[in-house]
Structure formats: structure tokens, C-alpha cells
């Protein structure tokens, strides 16, 4: 491990300002330690877009690197250490499903439909959203993005994550008659009327977050006095309701970091992230907080990025720069999707930054 860490540092020295390495919070702790910055998916999209380096070596899953590539300038290269780092949720809808679902929703509803796509998706569906004047959202801003369209009197086609959708609907105070599920068979849930429906939710899910149960929350509360439960909004609705706080990975980190020394946290999200939080803020550190997973559920796709693969990517960038080889694992987005996807991503940023 030490040898490979030295190697990576040496490669980074050789490349200097020509490479920047962003990492998602779910990356292995040793990968995060060698990155230039770590964040939730919103922060990473915004920060990656500000970079002027020739190469962005994105440590995360493919849809995240794709988002960075959409926002990057033409002469920048976005590379991912592991091309096979996918996201099963992002695979739960494609452009053709999205078009058909949108048509079906537009048929049953009298309102204008704004498509809102979770960042955890590929460029084809982000582009579809841009085309239809919708926006991307992430877990940190789903509430703000959804409120924006609902305040204009529009209804949402929210996809692909049902849980983020229903948990956002709950935060908005929507009632059961104001929400409808649309299945992957393209059938809208039966309702007496769709006149009141403000959110049509695709029924995709994240298997990493779906496994947490109310029983896990209760067991943690029983085991630890004064425990606070914090979960990601991709968790099931009953789990979010039984927890104290829900939020994006950055919001989880901030809550734990800013809590009093000695606080006790039960966390419902990817295990590698919780492990890093426990190492940074847990017993044996000056913060002395107790940070326990509600259940051990790692995102195996995030885990695919190892130090070896990071070193391999840096080596490939060096060789490419020196004209000694091809650039391996570069993320390229089809031209036909770029403008629409960029429009949807920029709409998200403008709404979050109150520019709309
Ligand atoms: P965040 O936007 O909270 O970082 O979440 C990304 C993700 O993939 C959660 O599963
Ligand atoms: Fe996808 Fe779930 Fe992994 Fe997030 S945790 S990247 S939603 S599989």
C-alpha cells in the first residue's frame, strides 16, 4: 500500500496542474485521501465544471464522470479509473422509457409536466429533461428543484429514484392524492383522478439504501442512549420517517462534523463512507464521537476504484501527454446528448443559486 501511495504522489507531481482528482464521498478512504477534493454529487458537478486542468480524473461512478464531461470544456479530458463502475439505479431508465412515460403522464394529467431527473442517471435522460425544460436534481437540492416547478403550477415527472421522490414529496407536505407512481411497465398507478397529482414518480431504487429497515433504526436506538439517526434520502420512506435527519452525503458529513464531541450517530448509507467518518471523528480522535452503521451496506460500484486503478489511470495520462500511448478509460458523451444534458444540469445550478 505504501509503495503504491508513493507512486501516485509521484505521478501527481509529474502532472502538476494538468490533472485534478475529484472523489465522491463513497470512495474508499485511501482514494479520498489522495484526491484533490471530495464531495457529494452536487458539489462535485459544480466544482468539476470550474476546473481548468487538461485532465479530470474522476473517482466515482460513471454517471458522475459523465456529468463532469458534459460540463467540461471541449479541450478537457475526463477519465475514470474504472469504466465498469456503474450504478444499477441509473440503468433503471433510458431515453425511450423516459419518452414513453412522459407521454403517458401527459395523457392522464392536464397540467404541464416538468421532467426532473436525479443526477444518478445517464446523459440520454438528462438530455431528454433539458429538451423538455426540466432539470437535474441531486439529493441535496431535490426539495428546492421540485418546489421551483410546483410553484409555477407544473407537475413533475421525477425519476429514476422513487424513494428520493416520495421523501421529497413528504418534505413538501404533499398528500397521497398528490403523488402517483409510474411503474417500469409504463403504467401509472390507478387513481380516481390525476387532477391533483403534483409528482409522478418512477419506481427505480438503490439496492444499497433499500436494505435499511425501521428495525435497524429501532435496534440502534435501543442499543445507544441519545443516538441521532441520519440517513440518505434514497432509503425507504418509513426509514426516513423514523430517522432524525436525512440528507445528501455532504449533509451527513456536515451534521456529524458539526455535532458536539461525544455525540452518538447511527448512519444509514454506504459503508465505506461511514467507516471514513468513524475514522475521522470517532473514538481515539479529538472529536470522540460514536459513529455506527445501521447496517453494513457498501456500494460495490464505488468500491471498484482502487489505488492500483488510480495509479494506472495517472500513468495512462502521463503516457498520453507524452505521446507514448492512448488515453485509457476516457468518458465521452455522445454529441447528440451534450447540449440537452448541459441545459438540464445548468438549470439545476441556476435554481440552486437562485438565478431563476
Ligand atoms: P449524494 O448526492 O448525496 O452524494 O449521493 C450520491 C449517491 O449516489 C447516493 O447513492
Ligand atoms: Fe448508485 Fe446506490 Fe451506489 Fe449511489 S449507492 S452510486 S445510487 S448503487
mmCIF file of C-alpha atoms and ligand atoms in Angstrom:
data_model
loop_
_atom_site.group_PDB
_atom_site.id
_atom_site.type_symbol
_atom_site.label_atom_id
_atom_site.label_comp_id
_atom_site.label_asym_id
_atom_site.label_seq_id
_atom_site.Cartn_x
_atom_site.Cartn_y
_atom_site.Cartn_z
ATOM 1 C CA UNK A 1 0.000 0.000 0.000
ATOM 2 C CA UNK A 2 2.770 2.458 0.904
ATOM 3 C CA UNK A 3 4.591 1.792 -2.346
ATOM 4 C CA UNK A 4 1.509 2.499 -4.457
ATOM 5 C CA UNK A 5 0.719 5.653 -2.469
ATOM 6 C CA UNK A 6 4.250 6.940 -3.182
ATOM 7 C CA UNK A 7 3.827 6.064 -6.853
ATOM 8 C CA UNK A 8 0.535 8.007 -7.066
ATOM 9 C CA UNK A 9 2.111 11.023 -5.364
ATOM 10 C CA UNK A 10 4.995 10.894 -7.823
ATOM 11 C CA UNK A 11 2.605 10.738 -10.812
ATOM 12 C CA UNK A 12 0.632 13.666 -9.395
ATOM 13 C CA UNK A 13 3.887 15.653 -9.092
ATOM 14 C CA UNK A 14 4.786 14.918 -12.700
ATOM 15 C CA UNK A 15 1.334 16.013 -13.893
ATOM 16 C CA UNK A 16 1.126 19.091 -11.622
ATOM 17 C CA UNK A 17 -1.768 21.397 -12.519
ATOM 18 C CA UNK A 18 -2.660 19.461 -15.629
ATOM 19 C CA UNK A 19 -4.707 16.943 -13.632
ATOM 20 C CA UNK A 20 -7.315 17.327 -10.920
ATOM 21 C CA UNK A 21 -8.750 14.399 -8.961
ATOM 22 C CA UNK A 22 -12.279 14.819 -7.545
ATOM 23 C CA UNK A 23 -13.654 11.963 -5.399
ATOM 24 C CA UNK A 24 -17.170 11.153 -4.273
ATOM 25 C CA UNK A 25 -17.689 10.645 -0.530
ATOM 26 C CA UNK A 26 -18.384 6.915 -1.088
ATOM 27 C CA UNK A 27 -14.926 6.246 -2.482
ATOM 28 C CA UNK A 28 -12.561 4.092 -0.439
ATOM 29 C CA UNK A 29 -10.941 6.194 2.316
ATOM 30 C CA UNK A 30 -7.465 5.682 0.816
ATOM 31 C CA UNK A 31 -8.687 7.000 -2.552
ATOM 32 C CA UNK A 32 -10.321 10.048 -0.922
ATOM 33 C CA UNK A 33 -7.031 10.728 0.891
ATOM 34 C CA UNK A 34 -5.201 11.056 -2.441
ATOM 35 C CA UNK A 35 -7.893 13.101 -4.195
ATOM 36 C CA UNK A 36 -7.797 16.887 -4.593
ATOM 37 C CA UNK A 37 -11.294 17.333 -3.205
ATOM 38 C CA UNK A 38 -14.192 15.141 -2.097
ATOM 39 C CA UNK A 39 -17.868 15.971 -2.089
ATOM 40 C CA UNK A 40 -21.451 14.966 -2.698
ATOM 41 C CA UNK A 41 -22.646 14.676 -6.251
ATOM 42 C CA UNK A 42 -23.851 18.301 -6.445
ATOM 43 C CA UNK A 43 -20.588 19.768 -5.149
ATOM 44 C CA UNK A 44 -18.583 17.531 -7.485
ATOM 45 C CA UNK A 45 -20.571 18.595 -10.555
ATOM 46 C CA UNK A 46 -20.200 22.286 -9.722
ATOM 47 C CA UNK A 47 -16.508 22.088 -8.747
ATOM 48 C CA UNK A 48 -15.517 19.855 -11.661
ATOM 49 C CA UNK A 49 -17.067 22.425 -14.022
ATOM 50 C CA UNK A 50 -14.791 25.138 -12.579
ATOM 51 C CA UNK A 51 -11.585 23.205 -13.253
ATOM 52 C CA UNK A 52 -9.231 24.392 -15.954
ATOM 53 C CA UNK A 53 -6.853 21.413 -15.888
ATOM 54 C CA UNK A 54 -6.428 19.380 -19.086
ATOM 55 C CA UNK A 55 -7.449 16.169 -17.302
ATOM 56 C CA UNK A 56 -10.164 15.480 -14.729
ATOM 57 C CA UNK A 57 -9.563 12.066 -13.177
ATOM 58 C CA UNK A 58 -12.960 11.402 -11.625
ATOM 59 C CA UNK A 59 -13.063 8.924 -8.742
ATOM 60 C CA UNK A 60 -16.697 7.932 -8.560
ATOM 61 C CA UNK A 61 -19.231 6.028 -10.641
ATOM 62 C CA UNK A 62 -19.721 6.516 -14.364
ATOM 63 C CA UNK A 63 -22.773 8.802 -14.293
ATOM 64 C CA UNK A 64 -20.817 11.263 -12.123
ATOM 65 C CA UNK A 65 -17.859 11.341 -14.511
ATOM 66 C CA UNK A 66 -20.320 11.713 -17.385
ATOM 67 C CA UNK A 67 -21.849 14.767 -15.686
ATOM 68 C CA UNK A 68 -18.360 16.287 -15.355
ATOM 69 C CA UNK A 69 -17.692 15.537 -19.019
ATOM 70 C CA UNK A 70 -20.930 17.281 -20.098
ATOM 71 C CA UNK A 71 -19.906 20.415 -18.180
ATOM 72 C CA UNK A 72 -16.216 20.284 -19.161
ATOM 73 C CA UNK A 73 -14.819 22.368 -21.992
ATOM 74 C CA UNK A 74 -14.105 20.760 -25.372
ATOM 75 C CA UNK A 75 -10.346 20.503 -24.810
ATOM 76 C CA UNK A 76 -10.581 18.823 -21.391
ATOM 77 C CA UNK A 77 -10.429 15.056 -20.929
ATOM 78 C CA UNK A 78 -12.487 13.328 -18.237
ATOM 79 C CA UNK A 79 -11.083 9.960 -17.209
ATOM 80 C CA UNK A 80 -12.474 7.405 -14.750
ATOM 81 C CA UNK A 81 -10.204 4.838 -13.050
ATOM 82 C CA UNK A 82 -12.781 2.059 -13.543
ATOM 83 C CA UNK A 83 -15.112 2.164 -16.551
ATOM 84 C CA UNK A 84 -17.201 -0.651 -15.078
ATOM 85 C CA UNK A 85 -18.164 1.444 -12.050
ATOM 86 C CA UNK A 86 -21.858 1.714 -12.917
ATOM 87 C CA UNK A 87 -24.983 2.393 -10.901
ATOM 88 C CA UNK A 88 -27.893 -0.070 -11.121
ATOM 89 C CA UNK A 89 -30.352 2.743 -10.371
ATOM 90 C CA UNK A 90 -29.104 4.793 -13.319
ATOM 91 C CA UNK A 91 -29.707 1.732 -15.523
ATOM 92 C CA UNK A 92 -33.382 1.633 -14.487
ATOM 93 C CA UNK A 93 -34.455 4.157 -17.100
ATOM 94 C CA UNK A 94 -33.286 5.130 -20.559
ATOM 95 C CA UNK A 95 -34.368 7.743 -23.077
ATOM 96 C CA UNK A 96 -37.003 5.548 -24.686
ATOM 97 C CA UNK A 97 -38.619 4.691 -21.310
ATOM 98 C CA UNK A 98 -38.489 8.353 -20.307
ATOM 99 C CA UNK A 99 -40.221 9.484 -23.519
ATOM 100 C CA UNK A 100 -42.962 6.868 -23.219
ATOM 101 C CA UNK A 101 -43.503 7.575 -19.514
ATOM 102 C CA UNK A 102 -43.659 11.320 -20.223
ATOM 103 C CA UNK A 103 -46.268 10.723 -22.943
ATOM 104 C CA UNK A 104 -48.346 8.541 -20.639
ATOM 105 C CA UNK A 105 -48.196 11.104 -17.813
ATOM 106 C CA UNK A 106 -49.058 13.909 -20.236
ATOM 107 C CA UNK A 107 -52.053 11.839 -21.375
ATOM 108 C CA UNK A 108 -53.515 11.358 -17.877
ATOM 109 C CA UNK A 109 -52.651 14.796 -16.472
ATOM 110 C CA UNK A 110 -53.990 18.168 -17.566
ATOM 111 C CA UNK A 111 -51.010 20.048 -16.145
ATOM 112 C CA UNK A 112 -47.701 20.993 -17.756
ATOM 113 C CA UNK A 113 -45.205 18.252 -16.891
ATOM 114 C CA UNK A 114 -41.633 19.170 -15.963
ATOM 115 C CA UNK A 115 -39.207 16.234 -16.085
ATOM 116 C CA UNK A 116 -36.826 16.237 -13.128
ATOM 117 C CA UNK A 117 -34.066 13.672 -13.313
ATOM 118 C CA UNK A 118 -31.877 12.617 -10.409
ATOM 119 C CA UNK A 119 -28.172 13.060 -11.061
ATOM 120 C CA UNK A 120 -27.915 9.251 -10.817
ATOM 121 C CA UNK A 121 -28.746 8.809 -14.493
ATOM 122 C CA UNK A 122 -27.010 8.884 -17.865
ATOM 123 C CA UNK A 123 -26.712 11.693 -20.400
ATOM 124 C CA UNK A 124 -29.544 10.427 -22.646
ATOM 125 C CA UNK A 125 -32.210 11.038 -19.990
ATOM 126 C CA UNK A 126 -30.580 14.229 -18.734
ATOM 127 C CA UNK A 127 -30.730 15.438 -22.322
ATOM 128 C CA UNK A 128 -34.414 14.488 -22.503
ATOM 129 C CA UNK A 129 -35.016 16.706 -19.453
ATOM 130 C CA UNK A 130 -33.135 19.610 -20.982
ATOM 131 C CA UNK A 131 -35.182 19.255 -24.172
ATOM 132 C CA UNK A 132 -38.426 19.478 -22.160
ATOM 133 C CA UNK A 133 -37.343 22.439 -19.999
ATOM 134 C CA UNK A 134 -36.823 20.287 -16.925
ATOM 135 C CA UNK A 135 -33.790 19.983 -14.699
ATOM 136 C CA UNK A 136 -31.406 17.628 -12.996
ATOM 137 C CA UNK A 137 -31.534 17.362 -9.191
ATOM 138 C CA UNK A 138 -29.359 15.756 -6.545
ATOM 139 C CA UNK A 139 -30.265 14.590 -3.065
ATOM 140 C CA UNK A 140 -29.058 17.909 -1.625
ATOM 141 C CA UNK A 141 -31.428 20.010 -3.726
ATOM 142 C CA UNK A 142 -34.354 17.746 -4.769
ATOM 143 C CA UNK A 143 -36.634 19.777 -2.490
ATOM 144 C CA UNK A 144 -35.617 23.123 -3.966
ATOM 145 C CA UNK A 145 -35.765 21.927 -7.584
ATOM 146 C CA UNK A 146 -39.161 20.255 -7.066
ATOM 147 C CA UNK A 147 -40.598 23.335 -5.289
ATOM 148 C CA UNK A 148 -39.409 25.523 -8.159
ATOM 149 C CA UNK A 149 -41.548 23.705 -10.735
ATOM 150 C CA UNK A 150 -44.520 23.089 -8.426
ATOM 151 C CA UNK A 151 -44.607 26.814 -7.554
ATOM 152 C CA UNK A 152 -45.025 27.533 -11.287
ATOM 153 C CA UNK A 153 -48.126 25.297 -11.289
ATOM 154 C CA UNK A 154 -46.355 22.455 -13.088
ATOM 155 C CA UNK A 155 -46.341 18.773 -12.109
ATOM 156 C CA UNK A 156 -43.191 16.708 -12.056
ATOM 157 C CA UNK A 157 -42.154 13.543 -13.750
ATOM 158 C CA UNK A 158 -39.472 12.637 -11.188
ATOM 159 C CA UNK A 159 -37.063 9.805 -11.974
ATOM 160 C CA UNK A 160 -35.407 7.361 -11.540
ATOM 161 C CA UNK A 161 -35.404 7.111 -7.709
ATOM 162 C CA UNK A 162 -38.825 6.524 -6.180
ATOM 163 C CA UNK A 163 -37.538 6.910 -2.609
ATOM 164 C CA UNK A 164 -35.921 10.289 -3.192
ATOM 165 C CA UNK A 165 -39.156 11.322 -4.909
ATOM 166 C CA UNK A 166 -41.540 10.186 -2.167
ATOM 167 C CA UNK A 167 -39.290 11.534 0.603
ATOM 168 C CA UNK A 168 -39.185 14.881 -1.232
ATOM 169 C CA UNK A 169 -42.994 14.781 -1.607
ATOM 170 C CA UNK A 170 -43.230 14.252 2.176
ATOM 171 C CA UNK A 171 -40.910 17.214 2.822
ATOM 172 C CA UNK A 172 -43.128 19.307 0.541
ATOM 173 C CA UNK A 173 -46.150 18.218 2.588
ATOM 174 C CA UNK A 174 -47.880 16.600 -0.406
ATOM 175 C CA UNK A 175 -50.817 14.307 0.343
ATOM 176 C CA UNK A 176 -51.394 10.796 -1.020
ATOM 177 C CA UNK A 177 -53.719 12.110 -3.775
ATOM 178 C CA UNK A 178 -50.939 14.448 -4.946
ATOM 179 C CA UNK A 179 -48.434 11.698 -5.710
ATOM 180 C CA UNK A 180 -48.596 8.792 -8.180
ATOM 181 C CA UNK A 181 -46.148 6.044 -9.038
ATOM 182 C CA UNK A 182 -45.335 5.136 -12.614
ATOM 183 C CA UNK A 183 -44.055 1.594 -12.966
ATOM 184 C CA UNK A 184 -41.329 0.307 -15.210
ATOM 185 C CA UNK A 185 -44.183 -1.286 -17.210
ATOM 186 C CA UNK A 186 -45.123 2.365 -18.028
ATOM 187 C CA UNK A 187 -48.456 2.098 -16.166
ATOM 188 C CA UNK A 188 -49.446 4.999 -13.950
ATOM 189 C CA UNK A 189 -50.816 3.921 -10.561
ATOM 190 C CA UNK A 190 -54.623 3.837 -10.544
ATOM 191 C CA UNK A 191 -56.183 6.974 -9.075
ATOM 192 C CA UNK A 192 -59.722 8.308 -9.146
ATOM 193 C CA UNK A 193 -58.342 11.471 -10.657
ATOM 194 C CA UNK A 194 -54.937 12.786 -11.640
ATOM 195 C CA UNK A 195 -56.022 16.415 -11.370
ATOM 196 C CA UNK A 196 -54.265 16.899 -8.021
ATOM 197 C CA UNK A 197 -51.134 14.887 -8.772
ATOM 198 C CA UNK A 198 -48.044 17.072 -8.471
ATOM 199 C CA UNK A 199 -45.397 14.356 -8.550
ATOM 200 C CA UNK A 200 -45.348 11.318 -10.816
ATOM 201 C CA UNK A 201 -42.579 9.061 -9.516
ATOM 202 C CA UNK A 202 -40.688 6.428 -11.495
ATOM 203 C CA UNK A 203 -40.167 3.349 -9.384
ATOM 204 C CA UNK A 204 -36.386 2.960 -9.556
ATOM 205 C CA UNK A 205 -34.340 2.275 -6.443
ATOM 206 C CA UNK A 206 -30.868 1.922 -4.976
ATOM 207 C CA UNK A 207 -30.250 -1.569 -3.613
ATOM 208 C CA UNK A 208 -27.533 -0.202 -1.279
ATOM 209 C CA UNK A 209 -30.067 2.026 0.506
ATOM 210 C CA UNK A 210 -33.172 -0.139 0.162
ATOM 211 C CA UNK A 211 -31.834 -2.680 2.661
ATOM 212 C CA UNK A 212 -32.115 -0.377 5.687
ATOM 213 C CA UNK A 213 -35.197 -1.072 7.787
ATOM 214 C CA UNK A 214 -37.138 0.563 10.603
ATOM 215 C CA UNK A 215 -35.970 -2.425 12.673
ATOM 216 C CA UNK A 216 -32.352 -1.261 12.136
ATOM 217 C CA UNK A 217 -33.282 2.207 13.409
ATOM 218 C CA UNK A 218 -35.101 0.765 16.442
ATOM 219 C CA UNK A 219 -32.209 -1.583 17.273
ATOM 220 C CA UNK A 220 -29.732 1.327 17.179
ATOM 221 C CA UNK A 221 -31.993 3.445 19.410
ATOM 222 C CA UNK A 222 -32.257 0.577 21.875
ATOM 223 C CA UNK A 223 -28.508 -0.005 21.961
ATOM 224 C CA UNK A 224 -27.335 3.606 22.358
ATOM 225 C CA UNK A 225 -28.790 6.323 24.591
ATOM 226 C CA UNK A 226 -29.057 9.739 22.932
ATOM 227 C CA UNK A 227 -28.324 8.370 19.477
ATOM 228 C CA UNK A 228 -29.242 10.535 16.485
ATOM 229 C CA UNK A 229 -30.188 8.688 13.328
ATOM 230 C CA UNK A 230 -29.163 10.186 9.999
ATOM 231 C CA UNK A 231 -29.903 8.529 6.669
ATOM 232 C CA UNK A 232 -29.635 9.198 2.951
ATOM 233 C CA UNK A 233 -32.972 10.037 1.240
ATOM 234 C CA UNK A 234 -32.543 7.042 -1.088
ATOM 235 C CA UNK A 235 -33.640 4.986 1.949
ATOM 236 C CA UNK A 236 -37.248 3.801 2.180
ATOM 237 C CA UNK A 237 -39.873 6.292 3.283
ATOM 238 C CA UNK A 238 -40.557 4.559 6.645
ATOM 239 C CA UNK A 239 -36.816 4.547 7.423
ATOM 240 C CA UNK A 240 -36.520 8.266 6.628
ATOM 241 C CA UNK A 241 -39.622 8.954 8.758
ATOM 242 C CA UNK A 242 -38.205 7.020 11.714
ATOM 243 C CA UNK A 243 -34.815 8.773 11.485
ATOM 244 C CA UNK A 244 -33.954 12.199 12.929
ATOM 245 C CA UNK A 245 -32.361 13.705 9.829
ATOM 246 C CA UNK A 246 -31.987 12.772 6.178
ATOM 247 C CA UNK A 247 -29.639 14.381 3.708
ATOM 248 C CA UNK A 248 -27.040 14.073 0.992
ATOM 249 C CA UNK A 249 -23.605 12.660 1.734
ATOM 250 C CA UNK A 250 -22.235 16.182 2.305
ATOM 251 C CA UNK A 251 -25.136 17.000 4.617
ATOM 252 C CA UNK A 252 -24.474 13.788 6.576
ATOM 253 C CA UNK A 253 -20.796 14.677 6.877
ATOM 254 C CA UNK A 254 -21.526 18.269 7.947
ATOM 255 C CA UNK A 255 -24.055 17.208 10.588
ATOM 256 C CA UNK A 256 -21.640 14.731 12.145
ATOM 257 C CA UNK A 257 -18.620 17.056 11.861
ATOM 258 C CA UNK A 258 -20.509 19.969 13.451
ATOM 259 C CA UNK A 259 -22.065 17.933 16.299
ATOM 260 C CA UNK A 260 -20.756 18.154 19.875
ATOM 261 C CA UNK A 261 -17.797 15.971 20.889
ATOM 262 C CA UNK A 262 -19.081 12.719 22.344
ATOM 263 C CA UNK A 263 -22.276 12.658 20.193
ATOM 264 C CA UNK A 264 -23.607 9.330 19.026
ATOM 265 C CA UNK A 265 -24.708 8.756 15.403
ATOM 266 C CA UNK A 266 -26.433 5.866 13.667
ATOM 267 C CA UNK A 267 -25.936 6.264 9.921
ATOM 268 C CA UNK A 268 -27.881 4.734 7.024
ATOM 269 C CA UNK A 269 -25.828 4.933 3.863
ATOM 270 C CA UNK A 270 -22.800 3.394 2.077
ATOM 271 C CA UNK A 271 -20.485 1.608 4.498
ATOM 272 C CA UNK A 272 -17.123 2.939 3.207
ATOM 273 C CA UNK A 273 -18.287 6.492 3.843
ATOM 274 C CA UNK A 274 -19.429 5.669 7.391
ATOM 275 C CA UNK A 275 -16.111 3.912 8.018
ATOM 276 C CA UNK A 276 -14.221 7.063 6.956
ATOM 277 C CA UNK A 277 -16.442 9.262 9.141
ATOM 278 C CA UNK A 278 -15.755 6.950 12.098
ATOM 279 C CA UNK A 279 -12.005 7.135 11.444
ATOM 280 C CA UNK A 280 -12.089 10.949 11.216
ATOM 281 C CA UNK A 281 -14.471 11.749 14.050
ATOM 282 C CA UNK A 282 -14.692 8.543 16.096
ATOM 283 C CA UNK A 283 -13.160 7.345 19.377
ATOM 284 C CA UNK A 284 -9.432 7.937 19.540
ATOM 285 C CA UNK A 285 -9.781 11.277 17.715
ATOM 286 C CA UNK A 286 -10.228 14.643 19.439
ATOM 287 C CA UNK A 287 -13.940 14.545 18.474
ATOM 288 C CA UNK A 288 -14.593 11.239 20.237
ATOM 289 C CA UNK A 289 -17.958 10.678 18.537
ATOM 290 C CA UNK A 290 -19.572 7.291 18.198
ATOM 291 C CA UNK A 291 -20.486 6.677 14.561
ATOM 292 C CA UNK A 292 -22.099 3.347 13.754
ATOM 293 C CA UNK A 293 -23.678 1.982 10.563
ATOM 294 C CA UNK A 294 -27.337 0.991 10.913
ATOM 295 C CA UNK A 295 -26.308 -1.990 8.787
ATOM 296 C CA UNK A 296 -23.244 -2.768 6.676
ATOM 297 C CA UNK A 297 -24.196 -1.986 3.079
ATOM 298 C CA UNK A 298 -21.329 -0.916 0.809
ATOM 299 C CA UNK A 299 -21.773 0.367 -2.754
ATOM 300 C CA UNK A 300 -19.722 -2.198 -4.658
ATOM 301 C CA UNK A 301 -19.524 0.044 -7.695
ATOM 302 C CA UNK A 302 -17.879 2.816 -5.708
ATOM 303 C CA UNK A 303 -15.512 0.228 -4.249
ATOM 304 C CA UNK A 304 -14.294 -0.689 -7.731
ATOM 305 C CA UNK A 305 -11.937 2.304 -7.722
ATOM 306 C CA UNK A 306 -8.770 1.071 -6.052
ATOM 307 C CA UNK A 307 -5.358 2.706 -5.586
ATOM 308 C CA UNK A 308 -3.989 0.395 -8.280
ATOM 309 C CA UNK A 309 -6.568 1.639 -10.783
ATOM 310 C CA UNK A 310 -5.926 5.248 -9.793
ATOM 311 C CA UNK A 311 -2.192 4.741 -10.375
ATOM 312 C CA UNK A 312 -2.898 3.043 -13.705
ATOM 313 C CA UNK A 313 -5.051 5.985 -14.864
ATOM 314 C CA UNK A 314 -2.396 8.527 -13.887
ATOM 315 C CA UNK A 315 0.209 6.510 -15.760
ATOM 316 C CA UNK A 316 -2.010 6.417 -18.834
ATOM 317 C CA UNK A 317 -2.490 10.220 -18.653
ATOM 318 C CA UNK A 318 1.302 10.702 -18.479
ATOM 319 C CA UNK A 319 1.887 8.394 -21.443
ATOM 320 C CA UNK A 320 -0.838 10.081 -23.469
ATOM 321 C CA UNK A 321 0.555 13.532 -22.700
ATOM 322 C CA UNK A 322 3.982 12.438 -23.823
ATOM 323 C CA UNK A 323 2.580 10.866 -26.985
ATOM 324 C CA UNK A 324 3.514 7.357 -25.829
ATOM 325 C CA UNK A 325 0.060 5.786 -25.701
ATOM 326 C CA UNK A 326 -3.697 6.176 -25.887
ATOM 327 C CA UNK A 327 -5.741 7.698 -23.085
ATOM 328 C CA UNK A 328 -7.445 4.811 -21.288
ATOM 329 C CA UNK A 329 -10.952 4.951 -19.771
ATOM 330 C CA UNK A 330 -11.851 8.368 -21.098
ATOM 331 C CA UNK A 331 -15.518 9.281 -20.630
ATOM 332 C CA UNK A 332 -17.076 10.570 -23.815
ATOM 333 C CA UNK A 333 -20.691 11.691 -24.077
ATOM 334 C CA UNK A 334 -22.435 11.360 -27.427
ATOM 335 C CA UNK A 335 -22.625 14.743 -29.107
ATOM 336 C CA UNK A 336 -26.413 14.456 -29.600
ATOM 337 C CA UNK A 337 -26.935 14.373 -25.811
ATOM 338 C CA UNK A 338 -24.457 17.055 -24.792
ATOM 339 C CA UNK A 339 -26.484 20.251 -25.258
ATOM 340 C CA UNK A 340 -29.665 18.923 -23.647
ATOM 341 C CA UNK A 341 -27.815 17.360 -20.721
ATOM 342 C CA UNK A 342 -25.807 20.564 -20.180
ATOM 343 C CA UNK A 343 -29.025 22.587 -20.238
ATOM 344 C CA UNK A 344 -30.620 20.347 -17.572
ATOM 345 C CA UNK A 345 -27.505 20.439 -15.371
ATOM 346 C CA UNK A 346 -27.208 24.211 -15.697
ATOM 347 C CA UNK A 347 -30.912 24.615 -14.875
ATOM 348 C CA UNK A 348 -30.246 22.781 -11.603
ATOM 349 C CA UNK A 349 -27.298 25.040 -10.778
ATOM 350 C CA UNK A 350 -29.258 28.206 -11.626
ATOM 351 C CA UNK A 351 -32.230 27.171 -9.479
ATOM 352 C CA UNK A 352 -29.967 26.244 -6.543
ATOM 353 C CA UNK A 353 -28.104 29.543 -6.866
ATOM 354 C CA UNK A 354 -31.418 31.489 -7.048
ATOM 355 C CA UNK A 355 -30.655 32.748 -10.541
ATOM 356 C CA UNK A 356 -34.114 31.763 -11.751
HETATM 357 P P1 LIG B 1 -25.056 12.353 -2.915
HETATM 358 O O1 LIG B 1 -25.551 13.309 -3.938
HETATM 359 O O2 LIG B 1 -25.735 12.500 -1.606
HETATM 360 O O3 LIG B 1 -23.557 12.441 -2.800
HETATM 361 O O4 LIG B 1 -25.448 10.874 -3.349
HETATM 362 C C1 LIG B 1 -24.942 10.201 -4.420
HETATM 363 C C2 LIG B 1 -25.330 8.799 -4.414
HETATM 364 O O5 LIG B 1 -25.081 8.075 -5.344
HETATM 365 C C3 LIG B 1 -26.076 8.256 -3.294
HETATM 366 O O6 LIG B 1 -26.311 6.918 -3.511
HETATM 367 FE FE1 LIG B 2 -25.847 4.036 -7.370
HETATM 368 FE FE2 LIG B 2 -26.741 3.316 -4.970
HETATM 369 FE FE3 LIG B 2 -24.127 3.218 -5.479
HETATM 370 FE FE4 LIG B 2 -25.380 5.574 -5.201
HETATM 371 S S1 LIG B 2 -25.087 3.985 -3.646
HETATM 372 S S2 LIG B 2 -23.923 5.033 -6.801
HETATM 373 S S3 LIG B 2 -27.367 5.108 -6.129
HETATM 374 S S4 LIG B 2 -25.741 1.988 -6.478
#
